[in-house]
Amino acid sequence: MEEVTFVGEALPFEERIELPNWGGRATTIKDYQRYLRGTVENFREFWANAARELEWFQPWRAVLEDGEHPYVTRWFPGAKTNISHLCLDRHVRGSRKNKVALIWEGEPRDEAGNPREVRKYTYYDLWREVNRVAFALRSKLGLVRGDRAAIYMPMIPELPIILLALARLGVIFSAVFSGFSADNLALRIKDLEAKVLITSDGFYRRGKVLRLKETADQAASSSGIIQNMVVVRRVGLEVKMREGRDVWLHDLLSAVPPTSGVEPERLESDHPLYVLYTSGTTGGPKGIIHDHGGYAVLLHTTMK
């Protein structure tokens, strides 16, 4: 099992989130029009320049390769990357290490409307948590590159931590809206061919406690393919845990040393990152695949 060498000790972090100082950021309509022209007039050069602003384990042999059909077009073939590395590792090595990356305000709120719980994570905090979760998922549950995991969770900090841990391993995931029914969840689990389901005991919504584990249980039973279920304790509900299948996240992490971690898998640019399903209002839900490389370049450019 690989171990990550941690980059020094954490320092007191800065309390505010700073936007990156990107060169060429679009701030006016003229900037936007310039970007638009670039995507039309010489799109290969445009996207090559955009991709060069990110780190790659291995460079691409071409910006774009046309396949037999438009939907099999490959972006940055030959290149290798990992979006977990792009989101965390490169920042931890630089000046953003102790800057705040995530501020989360949770329910319930007090009489004045202020959140009773606030959590702040620096890039270094997230990097360490993501490494520990990735280590546990691989060493305890055997998750490896190409496996699939379904996520059925509320909007809590553990959600992005788990997603980045899965991405680090090369595990393909699909995050399903926590308000969906067991049938809708099961449909997506089966289509994804997920072997692991990650959920929580429950969550707060508009001041009310809603149960989630029971719906996850129904979906897991209906799909018939879930081998393990990881449960995040959010509100402290008593839930049934199926022996041999279910495990609390905190129990999974309890035996993981704080310095444990894994190096991010060096993935092909078009290795699937996650599957986003359509609503299914005009037929069955259709899975839309987003990959590591092309998606990262698009997201980086969109933020500019």
Coordinates of C-alpha atoms in Angstrom, one line a residue:
M1 CA 0.0 0.0 0.0
E2 CA 1.4 3.4 -1.0
E3 CA 1.8 6.1 1.6
V4 CA 1.8 9.8 0.9
T5 CA 4.6 12.0 2.3
F6 CA 2.8 14.9 3.9
V7 CA 4.0 18.3 3.0
G8 CA 5.1 19.8 6.4
E9 CA 2.8 20.9 9.2
A10 CA -0.4 23.0 8.8
L11 CA -0.1 26.6 9.8
P12 CA -2.9 29.0 11.0
F13 CA -5.0 29.5 7.9
E14 CA -6.3 32.7 6.4
E15 CA -10.0 33.2 7.1
R16 CA -11.2 34.1 3.6
I17 CA -11.3 32.4 0.3
E18 CA -9.3 34.1 -2.4
L19 CA -10.0 33.8 -6.1
P20 CA -7.0 32.6 -8.1
N21 CA -5.0 35.4 -9.8
W22 CA -5.5 33.9 -13.3
G23 CA -3.9 35.7 -16.2
G24 CA -6.2 36.5 -19.0
R25 CA -9.3 36.3 -16.9
A26 CA -12.5 37.5 -18.7
T27 CA -13.7 40.7 -16.9
T28 CA -15.4 42.5 -19.7
I29 CA -17.7 41.7 -22.6
K30 CA -14.8 42.2 -25.0
D31 CA -12.8 39.6 -23.1
Y32 CA -15.7 37.2 -23.4
Q33 CA -16.0 37.9 -27.2
R34 CA -12.3 37.3 -27.6
Y35 CA -12.6 33.9 -25.8
L36 CA -15.6 33.1 -28.0
R37 CA -13.8 33.9 -31.2
G38 CA -10.9 31.7 -30.1
T39 CA -13.2 28.7 -29.5
V40 CA -14.6 29.1 -33.0
E41 CA -11.7 30.3 -35.2
N42 CA -9.0 28.1 -33.9
F43 CA -10.5 25.8 -31.3
R44 CA -7.5 23.4 -31.1
E45 CA -5.1 26.1 -30.3
F46 CA -7.5 27.7 -27.9
W47 CA -8.0 24.5 -25.9
A48 CA -4.3 23.6 -26.0
N49 CA -3.5 26.9 -24.4
A50 CA -6.2 26.4 -21.8
A51 CA -4.9 22.9 -21.0
R52 CA -1.3 24.2 -20.6
E53 CA -2.5 26.2 -17.6
L54 CA -3.0 22.9 -15.7
E55 CA -0.6 20.3 -14.6
W56 CA -0.4 17.0 -16.4
F57 CA 1.5 13.8 -15.5
Q58 CA 2.0 13.2 -19.2
P59 CA 1.5 15.5 -22.2
W60 CA -1.1 14.9 -24.9
R61 CA -0.2 13.7 -28.4
A62 CA -3.1 15.7 -29.9
V63 CA -5.7 18.1 -28.6
L64 CA -8.5 16.3 -30.2
E65 CA -9.0 13.0 -32.1
D66 CA -12.2 12.5 -34.0
G67 CA -13.7 9.1 -33.6
E68 CA -16.1 7.2 -35.9
H69 CA -19.0 9.1 -34.3
P70 CA -19.1 12.6 -32.7
Y71 CA -19.9 11.1 -29.3
V72 CA -16.6 9.2 -29.2
T73 CA -14.4 12.2 -29.8
R74 CA -11.3 12.1 -27.5
W75 CA -9.9 15.2 -25.9
F76 CA -6.2 15.3 -25.1
P77 CA -5.5 11.7 -26.0
G78 CA -2.2 10.3 -24.6
A79 CA -2.3 12.7 -21.7
K80 CA -2.5 11.6 -18.1
T81 CA -3.9 13.5 -15.1
N82 CA -6.2 13.2 -12.1
I83 CA -8.7 15.8 -11.0
S84 CA -7.9 15.1 -7.3
H85 CA -4.3 16.1 -8.0
L86 CA -5.5 19.3 -9.8
C87 CA -7.9 20.3 -7.0
L88 CA -5.6 19.6 -4.1
D89 CA -2.0 18.4 -4.5
R90 CA -0.8 21.2 -6.7
H91 CA -2.2 23.8 -4.3
V92 CA -0.7 22.1 -1.2
R93 CA 2.7 22.3 -2.8
G94 CA 2.3 26.1 -3.3
S95 CA 1.2 29.2 -1.6
R96 CA -2.5 28.1 -1.1
K97 CA -1.6 25.3 1.3
N98 CA -3.0 27.1 4.4
K99 CA -5.6 29.2 2.6
V100 CA -9.3 28.3 3.1
A101 CA -10.6 26.1 0.3
L102 CA -14.1 25.3 1.8
I103 CA -16.4 27.1 4.2
W104 CA -19.5 25.1 5.1
E105 CA -22.5 26.4 7.1
G106 CA -24.9 23.7 8.2
E107 CA -28.4 23.4 9.6
P108 CA -30.1 23.8 12.0
R109 CA -29.9 27.5 12.6
D110 CA -30.5 29.5 15.7
E111 CA -33.3 32.0 16.4
A112 CA -31.4 34.7 14.6
G113 CA -30.9 32.6 11.5
N114 CA -27.2 31.9 12.1
P115 CA -25.8 28.5 11.5
R116 CA -25.1 26.4 14.6
E117 CA -22.3 24.6 12.9
V118 CA -19.6 26.1 10.7
R119 CA -16.6 24.1 9.4
K120 CA -13.6 25.6 7.5
Y121 CA -11.1 23.6 5.6
T122 CA -7.8 24.7 4.1
Y123 CA -6.4 23.0 1.0
Y124 CA -4.1 21.1 3.4
D125 CA -7.0 20.0 5.6
L126 CA -8.9 18.7 2.6
W127 CA -5.8 17.0 1.1
R128 CA -5.2 15.1 4.3
E129 CA -8.9 14.0 4.7
V130 CA -9.1 13.0 1.0
N131 CA -6.0 10.9 1.4
R132 CA -7.2 9.1 4.5
V133 CA -10.6 8.3 2.9
A134 CA -9.0 7.1 -0.3
F135 CA -6.6 4.9 1.7
A136 CA -9.5 3.4 3.7
L137 CA -11.7 2.8 0.6
R138 CA -8.9 1.0 -1.1
S139 CA -7.4 -0.9 1.8
K140 CA -10.7 -1.8 3.6
L141 CA -13.2 -2.1 0.7
G142 CA -10.8 -3.0 -2.1
L143 CA -11.9 -0.2 -4.4
V144 CA -9.6 0.3 -7.4
R145 CA -9.4 2.1 -10.7
G146 CA -12.5 1.4 -12.9
D147 CA -14.8 0.4 -10.0
R148 CA -18.1 2.3 -9.6
A149 CA -19.6 4.0 -6.6
A150 CA -23.0 5.6 -6.1
I151 CA -23.3 8.6 -3.7
Y152 CA -26.6 9.4 -2.0
M153 CA -25.7 12.1 0.5
P154 CA -26.7 15.6 1.7
M155 CA -24.6 18.7 1.1
I156 CA -22.0 18.2 3.9
P157 CA -18.2 18.5 3.8
E158 CA -17.8 14.8 3.7
L159 CA -19.4 14.8 0.2
P160 CA -16.6 16.6 -1.7
I161 CA -14.0 14.8 0.4
I162 CA -15.5 11.4 -0.6
L163 CA -15.8 12.5 -4.3
L164 CA -12.2 13.6 -4.5
A165 CA -11.1 10.4 -2.7
L166 CA -12.9 8.3 -5.3
A167 CA -11.4 10.3 -8.1
R168 CA -8.0 9.9 -6.6
L169 CA -8.4 6.1 -6.9
G170 CA -9.8 6.3 -10.4
V171 CA -13.2 5.1 -9.2
I172 CA -16.1 6.3 -11.3
F173 CA -18.9 7.8 -9.3
S174 CA -22.4 9.2 -9.7
A175 CA -23.9 11.6 -7.1
V176 CA -27.6 11.1 -6.8
F177 CA -29.9 13.8 -5.4
S178 CA -30.7 13.0 -1.8
G179 CA -34.4 13.8 -2.4
F180 CA -34.8 11.0 -5.0
S181 CA -36.9 7.9 -4.1
A182 CA -35.5 4.4 -3.6
D183 CA -36.7 3.4 -7.0
N184 CA -34.9 6.3 -8.7
L185 CA -31.7 5.6 -6.8
A186 CA -31.8 1.9 -7.6
L187 CA -32.3 2.6 -11.3
R188 CA -29.1 4.7 -11.3
I189 CA -27.2 2.2 -9.2
K190 CA -28.0 -0.6 -11.7
D191 CA -27.2 1.5 -14.7
L192 CA -23.9 2.5 -13.2
E193 CA -23.1 -1.0 -12.0
A194 CA -22.0 0.4 -8.7
K195 CA -20.6 -2.0 -6.1
V196 CA -20.5 0.5 -3.3
L197 CA -23.2 3.0 -2.1
I198 CA -22.1 5.9 0.2
T199 CA -24.9 7.6 2.2
S200 CA -25.6 9.1 5.6
D201 CA -28.0 8.4 8.4
G202 CA -30.1 11.5 7.7
F203 CA -29.8 15.2 7.2
Y204 CA -31.5 18.5 8.0
R205 CA -33.7 20.3 5.5
R206 CA -35.4 23.6 6.4
G207 CA -35.0 22.7 10.1
K208 CA -36.5 19.2 9.8
V209 CA -34.6 16.0 10.2
L210 CA -35.0 13.6 7.2
R211 CA -34.0 10.0 7.3
L212 CA -31.8 8.7 4.4
K213 CA -30.3 5.4 5.4
E214 CA -33.6 3.5 5.1
T215 CA -34.1 4.8 1.5
A216 CA -30.6 3.7 0.7
D217 CA -31.3 0.3 2.1
Q218 CA -34.4 -0.1 -0.1
A219 CA -32.4 0.9 -3.2
A220 CA -29.5 -1.4 -2.4
S221 CA -31.9 -4.3 -1.9
S222 CA -33.8 -3.5 -5.1
S223 CA -30.6 -3.2 -7.2
G224 CA -29.2 -6.4 -5.9
I225 CA -25.6 -5.4 -6.7
I226 CA -24.4 -3.3 -3.7
Q227 CA -21.5 -5.1 -1.9
N228 CA -20.7 -2.4 0.6
M229 CA -22.5 0.6 2.0
V230 CA -20.6 3.4 3.8
V231 CA -22.6 5.5 6.1
V232 CA -21.7 9.0 7.3
R233 CA -23.1 10.0 10.7
R234 CA -24.7 13.4 10.2
V235 CA -27.6 13.8 12.7
G236 CA -27.1 10.9 15.1
L237 CA -30.1 8.8 14.1
E238 CA -30.3 5.1 15.1
V239 CA -30.2 3.1 11.9
K240 CA -30.0 -0.6 11.1
M241 CA -26.6 -1.7 9.9
R242 CA -26.4 -4.9 7.8
E243 CA -23.5 -7.0 9.1
G244 CA -20.9 -7.7 6.4
R245 CA -22.2 -4.9 4.1
D246 CA -22.6 -1.7 6.1
V247 CA -19.9 0.3 7.8
W248 CA -19.8 3.8 9.4
L249 CA -17.3 6.1 7.8
H250 CA -15.8 7.0 11.2
D251 CA -15.3 3.3 11.9
L252 CA -13.7 2.8 8.5
L253 CA -11.3 5.6 9.3
S254 CA -10.6 4.7 12.9
A255 CA -7.7 2.3 12.1
V256 CA -6.2 4.6 9.4
P257 CA -3.2 6.5 10.6
P258 CA -3.4 10.2 10.2
T259 CA -0.4 10.2 7.8
S260 CA -1.9 7.5 5.5
G261 CA -2.7 8.2 2.0
V262 CA -2.3 7.3 -1.7
E263 CA -0.8 8.9 -4.6
P264 CA -3.4 9.9 -7.2
E265 CA -3.8 7.4 -10.0
R266 CA -2.2 8.6 -13.3
L267 CA -5.3 8.3 -15.4
E268 CA -5.8 8.7 -19.2
S269 CA -7.4 12.1 -20.0
D270 CA -10.6 10.4 -21.0
H271 CA -10.9 8.1 -18.0
P272 CA -14.4 8.6 -16.7
L273 CA -14.6 10.8 -13.6
Y274 CA -18.4 10.7 -12.9
V275 CA -21.7 10.0 -14.5
L276 CA -24.4 12.6 -14.4
Y277 CA -27.9 11.3 -15.0
T278 CA -30.7 13.2 -16.8
S279 CA -33.9 13.6 -14.9
G280 CA -35.7 10.8 -16.8
T281 CA -38.8 12.8 -17.4
T282 CA -38.8 11.9 -21.1
G283 CA -37.9 8.2 -20.7
G284 CA -35.3 6.5 -18.5
P285 CA -32.4 8.5 -17.0
K286 CA -29.5 8.8 -19.4
G287 CA -26.0 8.8 -18.1
I288 CA -23.7 11.6 -19.3
I289 CA -20.0 10.7 -18.7
H290 CA -17.5 13.4 -17.7
D291 CA -13.8 12.6 -17.9
H292 CA -10.9 13.8 -15.9
G293 CA -8.9 15.7 -18.5
G294 CA -11.4 17.4 -20.7
Y295 CA -13.7 18.2 -17.8
A296 CA -10.9 19.8 -15.8
V297 CA -9.9 22.0 -18.7
L298 CA -13.5 23.0 -19.4
L299 CA -14.1 23.8 -15.7
H300 CA -10.9 25.8 -15.4
T301 CA -11.7 27.8 -18.5
T302 CA -15.3 28.4 -17.4
M303 CA -14.2 29.8 -14.1
K304 CA -12.1 32.4 -16.0

